[in-house]
Tab-separated table of C-alpha atoms and ligand atoms in Angstrom:
chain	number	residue	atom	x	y	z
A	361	UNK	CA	-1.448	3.019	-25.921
A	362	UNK	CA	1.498	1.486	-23.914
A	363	UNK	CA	0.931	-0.362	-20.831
A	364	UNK	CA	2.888	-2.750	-18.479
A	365	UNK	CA	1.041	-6.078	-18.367
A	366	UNK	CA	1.495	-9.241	-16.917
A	367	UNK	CA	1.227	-11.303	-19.645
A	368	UNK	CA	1.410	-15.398	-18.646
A	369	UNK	CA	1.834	-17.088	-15.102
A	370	UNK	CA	5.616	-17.038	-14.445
A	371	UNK	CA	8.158	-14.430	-14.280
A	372	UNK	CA	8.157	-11.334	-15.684
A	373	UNK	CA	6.075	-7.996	-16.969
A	374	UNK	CA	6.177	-6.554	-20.612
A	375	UNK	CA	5.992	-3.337	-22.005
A	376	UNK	CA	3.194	-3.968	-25.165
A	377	UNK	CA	1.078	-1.846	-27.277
A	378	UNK	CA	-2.720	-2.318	-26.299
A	379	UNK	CA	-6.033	-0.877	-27.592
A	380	UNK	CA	-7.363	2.058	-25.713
A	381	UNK	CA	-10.348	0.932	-23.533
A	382	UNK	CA	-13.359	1.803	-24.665
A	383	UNK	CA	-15.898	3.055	-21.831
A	384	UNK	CA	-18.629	0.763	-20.299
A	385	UNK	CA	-21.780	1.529	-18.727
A	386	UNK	CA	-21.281	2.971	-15.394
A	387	UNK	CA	-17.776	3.469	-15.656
A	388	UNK	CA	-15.101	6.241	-16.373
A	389	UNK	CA	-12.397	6.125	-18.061
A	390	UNK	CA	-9.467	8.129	-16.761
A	391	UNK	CA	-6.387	9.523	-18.304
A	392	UNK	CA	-3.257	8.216	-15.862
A	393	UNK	CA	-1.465	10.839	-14.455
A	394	UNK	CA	0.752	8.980	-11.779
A	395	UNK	CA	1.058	5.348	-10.477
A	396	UNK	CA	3.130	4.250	-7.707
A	397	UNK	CA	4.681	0.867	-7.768
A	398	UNK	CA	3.941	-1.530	-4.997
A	399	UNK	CA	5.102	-4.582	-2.935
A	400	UNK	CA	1.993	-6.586	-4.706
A	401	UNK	CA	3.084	-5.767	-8.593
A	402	UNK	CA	7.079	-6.733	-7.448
A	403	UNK	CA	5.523	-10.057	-5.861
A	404	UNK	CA	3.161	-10.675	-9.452
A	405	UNK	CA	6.505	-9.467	-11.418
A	406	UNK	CA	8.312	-12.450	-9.363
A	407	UNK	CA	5.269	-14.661	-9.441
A	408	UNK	CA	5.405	-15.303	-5.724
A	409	UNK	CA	2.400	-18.267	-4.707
A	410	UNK	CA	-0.708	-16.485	-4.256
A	411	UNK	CA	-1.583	-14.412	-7.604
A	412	UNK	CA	-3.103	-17.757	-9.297
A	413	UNK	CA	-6.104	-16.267	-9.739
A	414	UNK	CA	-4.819	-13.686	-11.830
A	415	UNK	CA	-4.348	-16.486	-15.030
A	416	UNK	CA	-7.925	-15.946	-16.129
A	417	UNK	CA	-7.968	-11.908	-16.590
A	418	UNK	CA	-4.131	-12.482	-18.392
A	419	UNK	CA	-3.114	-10.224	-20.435
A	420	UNK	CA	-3.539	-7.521	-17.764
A	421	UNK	CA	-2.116	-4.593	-17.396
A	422	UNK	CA	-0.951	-3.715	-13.527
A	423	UNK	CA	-1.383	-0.442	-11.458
A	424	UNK	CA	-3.489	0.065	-8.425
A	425	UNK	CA	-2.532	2.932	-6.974
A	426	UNK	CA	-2.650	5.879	-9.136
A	427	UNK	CA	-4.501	9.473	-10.073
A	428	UNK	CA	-5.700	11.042	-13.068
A	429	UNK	CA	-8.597	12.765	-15.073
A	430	UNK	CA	-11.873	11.438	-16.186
A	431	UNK	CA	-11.949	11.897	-19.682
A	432	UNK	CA	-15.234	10.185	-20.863
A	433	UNK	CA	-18.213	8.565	-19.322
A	434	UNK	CA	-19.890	5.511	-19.585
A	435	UNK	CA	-23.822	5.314	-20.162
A	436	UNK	CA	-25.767	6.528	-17.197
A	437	UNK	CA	-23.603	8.978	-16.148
A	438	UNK	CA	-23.169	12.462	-16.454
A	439	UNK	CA	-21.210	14.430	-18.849
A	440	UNK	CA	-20.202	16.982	-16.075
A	441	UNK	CA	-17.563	14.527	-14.642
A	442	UNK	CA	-15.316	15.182	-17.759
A	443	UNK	CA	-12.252	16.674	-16.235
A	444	UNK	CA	-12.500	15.651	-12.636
A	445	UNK	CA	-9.590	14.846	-11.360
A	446	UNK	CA	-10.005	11.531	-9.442
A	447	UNK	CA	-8.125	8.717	-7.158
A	448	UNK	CA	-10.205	5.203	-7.108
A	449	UNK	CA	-10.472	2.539	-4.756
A	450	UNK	CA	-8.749	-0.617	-7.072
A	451	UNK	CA	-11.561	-3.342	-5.495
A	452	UNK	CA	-14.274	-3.434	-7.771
A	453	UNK	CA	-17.628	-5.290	-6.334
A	454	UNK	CA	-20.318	-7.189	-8.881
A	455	UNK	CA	-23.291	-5.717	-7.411
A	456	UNK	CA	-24.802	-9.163	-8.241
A	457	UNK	CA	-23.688	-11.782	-5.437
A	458	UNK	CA	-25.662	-12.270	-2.526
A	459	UNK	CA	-23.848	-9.771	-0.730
A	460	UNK	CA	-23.768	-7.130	-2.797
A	461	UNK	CA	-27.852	-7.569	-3.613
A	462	UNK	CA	-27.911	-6.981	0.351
A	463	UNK	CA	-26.095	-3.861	0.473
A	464	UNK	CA	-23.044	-5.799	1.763
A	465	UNK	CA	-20.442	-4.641	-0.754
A	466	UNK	CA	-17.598	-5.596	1.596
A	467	UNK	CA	-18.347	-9.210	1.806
A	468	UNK	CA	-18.468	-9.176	-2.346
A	469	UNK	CA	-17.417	-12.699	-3.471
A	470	UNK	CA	-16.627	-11.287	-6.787
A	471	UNK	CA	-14.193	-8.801	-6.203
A	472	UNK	CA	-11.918	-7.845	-8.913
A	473	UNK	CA	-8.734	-5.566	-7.779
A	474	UNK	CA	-8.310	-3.000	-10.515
A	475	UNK	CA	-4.631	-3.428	-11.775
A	476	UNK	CA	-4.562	-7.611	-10.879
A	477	UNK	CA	-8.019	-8.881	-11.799
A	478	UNK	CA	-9.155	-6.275	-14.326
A	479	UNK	CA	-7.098	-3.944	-16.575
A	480	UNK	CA	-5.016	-1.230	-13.956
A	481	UNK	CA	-3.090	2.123	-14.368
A	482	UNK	CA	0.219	1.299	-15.803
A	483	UNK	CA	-1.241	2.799	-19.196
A	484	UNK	CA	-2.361	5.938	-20.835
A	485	UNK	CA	-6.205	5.107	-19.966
A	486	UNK	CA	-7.653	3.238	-17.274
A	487	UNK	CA	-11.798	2.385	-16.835
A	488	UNK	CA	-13.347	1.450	-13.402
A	489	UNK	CA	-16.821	1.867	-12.033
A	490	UNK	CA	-17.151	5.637	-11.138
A	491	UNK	CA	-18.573	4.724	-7.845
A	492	UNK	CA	-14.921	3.588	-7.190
A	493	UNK	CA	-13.523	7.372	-7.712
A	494	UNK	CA	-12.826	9.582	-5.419
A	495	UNK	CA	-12.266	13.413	-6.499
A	496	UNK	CA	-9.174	15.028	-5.105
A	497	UNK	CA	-9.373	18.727	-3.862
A	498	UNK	CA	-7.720	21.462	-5.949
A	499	UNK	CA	-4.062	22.156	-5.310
A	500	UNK	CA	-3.667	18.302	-4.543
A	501	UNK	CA	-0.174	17.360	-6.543
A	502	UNK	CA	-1.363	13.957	-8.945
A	503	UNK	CA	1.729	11.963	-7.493
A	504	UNK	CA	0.997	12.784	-3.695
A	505	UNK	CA	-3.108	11.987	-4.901
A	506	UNK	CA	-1.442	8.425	-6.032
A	507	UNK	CA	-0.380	8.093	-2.417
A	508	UNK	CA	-4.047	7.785	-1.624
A	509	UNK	CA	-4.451	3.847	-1.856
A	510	UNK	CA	-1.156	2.667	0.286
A	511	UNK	CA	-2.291	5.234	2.809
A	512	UNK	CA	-5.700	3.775	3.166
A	513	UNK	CA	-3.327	0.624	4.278
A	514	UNK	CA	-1.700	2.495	6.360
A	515	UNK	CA	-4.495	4.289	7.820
A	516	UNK	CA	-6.072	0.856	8.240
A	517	UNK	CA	-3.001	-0.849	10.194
A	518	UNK	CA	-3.130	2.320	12.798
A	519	UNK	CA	-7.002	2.080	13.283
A	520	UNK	CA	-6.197	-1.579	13.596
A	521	UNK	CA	-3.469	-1.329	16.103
A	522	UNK	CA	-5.368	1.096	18.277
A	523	UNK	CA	-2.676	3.502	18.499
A	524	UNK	CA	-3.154	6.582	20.842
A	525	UNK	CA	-1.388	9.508	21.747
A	526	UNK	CA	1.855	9.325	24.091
A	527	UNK	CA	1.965	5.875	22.963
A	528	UNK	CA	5.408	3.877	22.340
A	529	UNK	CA	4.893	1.945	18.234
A	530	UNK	CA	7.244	-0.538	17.019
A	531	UNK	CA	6.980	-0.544	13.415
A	532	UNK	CA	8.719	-3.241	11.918
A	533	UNK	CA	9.168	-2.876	7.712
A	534	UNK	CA	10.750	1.312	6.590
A	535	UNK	CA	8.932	-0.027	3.129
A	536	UNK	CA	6.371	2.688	2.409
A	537	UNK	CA	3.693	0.812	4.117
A	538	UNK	CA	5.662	0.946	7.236
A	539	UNK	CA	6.730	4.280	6.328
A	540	UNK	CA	3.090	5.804	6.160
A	541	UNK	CA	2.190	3.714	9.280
A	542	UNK	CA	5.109	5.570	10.766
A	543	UNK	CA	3.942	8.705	9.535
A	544	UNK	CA	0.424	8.165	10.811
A	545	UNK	CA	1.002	6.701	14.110
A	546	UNK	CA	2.867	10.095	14.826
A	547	UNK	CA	0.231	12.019	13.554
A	548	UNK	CA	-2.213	10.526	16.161
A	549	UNK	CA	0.926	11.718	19.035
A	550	UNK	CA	2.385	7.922	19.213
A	551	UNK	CA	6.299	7.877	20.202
A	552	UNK	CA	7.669	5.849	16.892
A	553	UNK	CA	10.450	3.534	16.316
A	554	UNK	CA	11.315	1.854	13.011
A	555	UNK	CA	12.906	-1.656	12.827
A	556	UNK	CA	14.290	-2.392	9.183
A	557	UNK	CA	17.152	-4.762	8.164
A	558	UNK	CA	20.198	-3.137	5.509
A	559	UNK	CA	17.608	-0.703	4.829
A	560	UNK	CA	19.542	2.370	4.807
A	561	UNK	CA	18.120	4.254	1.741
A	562	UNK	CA	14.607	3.780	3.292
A	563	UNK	CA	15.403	4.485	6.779
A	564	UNK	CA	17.057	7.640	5.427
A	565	UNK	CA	14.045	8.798	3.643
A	566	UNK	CA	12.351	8.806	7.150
A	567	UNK	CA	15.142	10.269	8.958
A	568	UNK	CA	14.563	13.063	6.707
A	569	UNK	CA	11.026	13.653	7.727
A	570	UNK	CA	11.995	14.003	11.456
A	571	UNK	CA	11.788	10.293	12.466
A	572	UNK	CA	14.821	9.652	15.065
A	573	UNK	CA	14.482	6.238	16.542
A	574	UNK	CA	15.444	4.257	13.092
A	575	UNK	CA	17.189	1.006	14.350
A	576	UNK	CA	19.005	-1.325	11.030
A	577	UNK	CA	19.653	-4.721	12.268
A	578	UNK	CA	22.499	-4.955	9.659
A	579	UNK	CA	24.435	-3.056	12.264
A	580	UNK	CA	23.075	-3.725	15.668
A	581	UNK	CA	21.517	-6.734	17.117
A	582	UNK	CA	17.981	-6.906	17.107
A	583	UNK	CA	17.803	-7.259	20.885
A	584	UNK	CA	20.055	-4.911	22.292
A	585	UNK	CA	18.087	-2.294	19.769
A	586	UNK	CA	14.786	-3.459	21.021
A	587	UNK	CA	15.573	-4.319	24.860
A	588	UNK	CA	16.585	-0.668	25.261
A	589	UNK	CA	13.256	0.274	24.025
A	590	UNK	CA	10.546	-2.351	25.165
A	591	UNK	CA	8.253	-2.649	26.311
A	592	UNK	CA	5.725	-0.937	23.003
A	593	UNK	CA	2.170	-0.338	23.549
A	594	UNK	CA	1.823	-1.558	20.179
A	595	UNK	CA	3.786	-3.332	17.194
A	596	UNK	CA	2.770	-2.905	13.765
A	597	UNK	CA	4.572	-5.516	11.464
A	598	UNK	CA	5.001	-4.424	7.472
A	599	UNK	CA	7.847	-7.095	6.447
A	600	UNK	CA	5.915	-9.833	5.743
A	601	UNK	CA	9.201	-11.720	7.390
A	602	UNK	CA	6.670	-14.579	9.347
A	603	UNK	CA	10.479	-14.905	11.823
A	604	UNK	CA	10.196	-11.213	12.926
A	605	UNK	CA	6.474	-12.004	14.654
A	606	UNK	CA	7.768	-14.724	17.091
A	607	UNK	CA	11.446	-12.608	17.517
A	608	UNK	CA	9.184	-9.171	18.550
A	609	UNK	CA	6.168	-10.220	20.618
A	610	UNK	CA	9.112	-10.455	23.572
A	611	UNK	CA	8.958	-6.530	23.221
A	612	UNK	CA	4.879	-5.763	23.377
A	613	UNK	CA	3.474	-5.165	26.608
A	614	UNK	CA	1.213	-6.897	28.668
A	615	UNK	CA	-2.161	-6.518	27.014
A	616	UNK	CA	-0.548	-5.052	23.894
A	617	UNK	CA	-1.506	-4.931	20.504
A	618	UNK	CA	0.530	-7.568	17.662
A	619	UNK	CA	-0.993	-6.335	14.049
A	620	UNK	CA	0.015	-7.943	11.018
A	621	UNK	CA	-0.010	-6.100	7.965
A	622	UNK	CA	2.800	-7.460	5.688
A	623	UNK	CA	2.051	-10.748	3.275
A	624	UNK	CA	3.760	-13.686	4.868
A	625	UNK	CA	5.245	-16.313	2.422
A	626	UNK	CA	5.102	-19.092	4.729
A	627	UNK	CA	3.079	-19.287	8.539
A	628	UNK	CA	5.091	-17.827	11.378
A	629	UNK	CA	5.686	-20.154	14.509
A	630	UNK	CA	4.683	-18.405	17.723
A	631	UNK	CA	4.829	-19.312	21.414
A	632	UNK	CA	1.178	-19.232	22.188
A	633	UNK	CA	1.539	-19.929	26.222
A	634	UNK	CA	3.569	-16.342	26.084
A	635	UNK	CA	0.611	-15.072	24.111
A	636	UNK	CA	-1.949	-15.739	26.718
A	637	UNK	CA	-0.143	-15.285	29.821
A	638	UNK	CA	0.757	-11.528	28.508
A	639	UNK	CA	-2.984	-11.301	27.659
A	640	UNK	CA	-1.990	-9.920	24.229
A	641	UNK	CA	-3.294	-9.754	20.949
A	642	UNK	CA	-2.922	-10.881	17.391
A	643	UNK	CA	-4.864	-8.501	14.706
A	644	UNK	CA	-4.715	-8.919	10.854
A	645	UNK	CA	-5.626	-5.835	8.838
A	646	UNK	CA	-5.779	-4.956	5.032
A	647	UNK	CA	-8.443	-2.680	2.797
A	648	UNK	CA	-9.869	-0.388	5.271
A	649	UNK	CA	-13.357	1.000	4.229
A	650	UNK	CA	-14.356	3.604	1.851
A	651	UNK	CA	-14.627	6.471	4.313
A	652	UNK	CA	-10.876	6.492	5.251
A	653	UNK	CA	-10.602	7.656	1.651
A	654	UNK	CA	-11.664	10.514	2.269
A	655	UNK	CA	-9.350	10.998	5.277
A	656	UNK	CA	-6.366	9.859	3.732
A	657	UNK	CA	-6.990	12.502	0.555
A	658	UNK	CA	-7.407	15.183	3.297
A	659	UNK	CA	-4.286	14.440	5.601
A	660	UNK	CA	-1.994	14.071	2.452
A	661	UNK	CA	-3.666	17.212	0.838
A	662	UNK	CA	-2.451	19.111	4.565
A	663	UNK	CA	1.325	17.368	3.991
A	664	UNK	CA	1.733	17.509	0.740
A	665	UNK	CA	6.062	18.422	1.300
A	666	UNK	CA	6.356	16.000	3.419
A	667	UNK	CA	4.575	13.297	1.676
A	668	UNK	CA	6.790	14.226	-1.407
A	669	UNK	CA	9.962	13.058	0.202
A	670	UNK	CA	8.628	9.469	0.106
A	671	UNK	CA	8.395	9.029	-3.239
A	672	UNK	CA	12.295	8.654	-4.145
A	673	UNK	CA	11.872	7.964	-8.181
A	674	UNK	CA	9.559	9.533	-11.077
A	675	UNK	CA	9.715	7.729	-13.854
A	676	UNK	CA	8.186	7.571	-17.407
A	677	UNK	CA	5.962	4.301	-18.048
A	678	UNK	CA	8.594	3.493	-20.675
A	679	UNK	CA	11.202	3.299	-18.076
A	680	UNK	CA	8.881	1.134	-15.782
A	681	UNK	CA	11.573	-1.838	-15.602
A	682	UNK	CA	14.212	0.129	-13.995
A	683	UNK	CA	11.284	1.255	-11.281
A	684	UNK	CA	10.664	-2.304	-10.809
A	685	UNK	CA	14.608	-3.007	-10.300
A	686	UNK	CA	15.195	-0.318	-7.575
A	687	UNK	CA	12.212	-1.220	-5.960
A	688	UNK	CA	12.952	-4.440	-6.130
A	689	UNK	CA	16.766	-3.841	-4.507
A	690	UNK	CA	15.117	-1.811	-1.632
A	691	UNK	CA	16.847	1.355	-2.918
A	692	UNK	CA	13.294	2.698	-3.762
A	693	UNK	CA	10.862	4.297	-0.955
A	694	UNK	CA	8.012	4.683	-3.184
A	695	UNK	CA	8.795	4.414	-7.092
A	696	UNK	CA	5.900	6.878	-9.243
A	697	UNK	CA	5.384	6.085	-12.612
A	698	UNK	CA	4.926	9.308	-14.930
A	699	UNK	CA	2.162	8.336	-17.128
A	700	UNK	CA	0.655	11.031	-18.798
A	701	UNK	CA	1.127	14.946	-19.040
A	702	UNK	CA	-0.252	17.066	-16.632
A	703	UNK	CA	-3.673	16.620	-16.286
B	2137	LIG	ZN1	-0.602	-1.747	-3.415
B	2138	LIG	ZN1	-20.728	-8.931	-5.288
């Protein structure tokens, strides 16, 4: 089967031929339908600090977010699962480490992500645990069901940042994270702005799902944008531009709500003395828990048109370099490998 790997530390993914997986106890093996391209394969494409740990499981083949069909079944389980049509959590626990022996799965210090430490879903044929699936409902389009994973993110950052109806957001970042943050926050009845920087083709993909308050530093100062909105309950930051902390916090109200969401190349520098006498707050988030899956898959399921006009480029696997290149160049919202047929 085909699959896009990353192959040796350095830059670069290939395109190669590899054997079909063969099924292992406990686990499924799915048929790919769809899987999306994200910020983390561009930065292991690049081979941006912080993927070192990758070296061991090289050759790998990348993909975390994606949906398919179970097509066989590992020892253990049953038969019946054969067709299901499933999303999947990409962390994979050991079940062996302290942790995991005490029913703490989440504090696993053997976690292998699907797609970076194991084999992923840029291929015909995935395998994961099945207690990693997640079955979509009928009627649930395969490309909006390999939204699933980002949205957990999202869902995640907007937990994280508290947000609550009638409430003013700042959402720094129109990349799809900050896009389904945006997305989200209005859902729960927040007021939303977006803060992105020569970021038209992304800011335009939210314009066209009813977002207004879009501001593109590339044509207005990031002050006079922000000073005529401030102050924001709450400011979610998707960038990963460490700068953009320190040059927003100005904007959050007293007692508001900083959280960080995007991966940070180098630490930010922020004035702390600010920080405490506005009695605000700092907040990291990432994987949110299992039972937002099931959340996510339902709120996507009720917006399925809307979630649609996110995802700017289908592709076939074979054409997965020029998906990498627009996403790469910003052009991209959310670029969807077309793996296999329909499923
Ligand atoms: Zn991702
Ligand atoms: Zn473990």
């Amino acid at each position: 089967m085909l699959a896009l790997q990353k192959v040796r530390p350095g830059t670069g993914v290939e395109l190669r031929a590899v054997e079909t997986p063969s099924v292992a106890l406990g686990e499924v093996l799915v048929r790919v339908h769809s899987a999306g391209i994200c910020g983390t394969d561009l930065h292991i494409a690049e081979w941006t600090p912080g993927y070192e740990s990758m070296e061991s499981a090289m050759p790998v083949t990348l993909g975390h977010e994606f949906s398919g069909t179970i097509t066989a079944v590992g020892d253990g389980l049953e038969p019946t699962l054969i067709g299901t049509r499933i999303t999947a959590r990409p962390s994979t626990t050991c079940g062996k480490c302290t942790a995991c022996l005490a029913g703490d799965e989440d504090n696993c210090s053997n976690r292998k992500g699907v797609g970076i430490g194991r084999n992923g879903a840029f291929a015909d044929f995935v395998c994961l645990p099945h207690g990693n699936c997640h079955a979509l409902p009928d009627g649930l389009d395969m490309d909006i069901a390999a939204l699933t994973e980002p949205m957990t993110v999202c869902a995640e950052a907007v937990a994280t940042a508290d947000v609550r109806p009638g409430q003013k957001i700042l959402v720094i970042g129109p990349g799809f994270i900050g896009q389904g943050i945006a997305v989200l926050a209005r859902a729960k009845g927040a007021d939303v702005v977006v803060l992105g920087r020569d970021d038209e083709p992304r800011l335009a993909a939210l314009r066209a799902i009813g977002f207004e308050h879009l501001i593109d530093t590339a044509h207005v100062t990031m002050d006079e944008a922000l000073s005529e909105r401030a102050p924001f309950d709450a400011i979610i930051e998707a960038a990963g531009v460490p700068a953009l902390v320190p040059a927003t916090l100005p904007y959050l109200k007293k007692r508001g709500i900083f959280t960080v969401v995007g991966i940070h190349p180098r630490p930010a520098e922020i004035d702390l003395v600010g920080l405490v006498r506005m009695h605000q707050q700092i907040r990291g988030s990432y994987r949110a828990p299992p039972q937002t899956w099931g959340e996510v898959i339902a709120f996507l399921a009720a917006n399925q048109d809307m979630m649609s006009r996110l995802i700017s480029h289908r592709l076939p696997l074979a054409d997965a370099m020029s998906g990498f290149k627009a996403a790469h160049e910003r052009l991209a919202t959310k670029v969807m490998l077309r793996v296999g047929g329909e499923a």
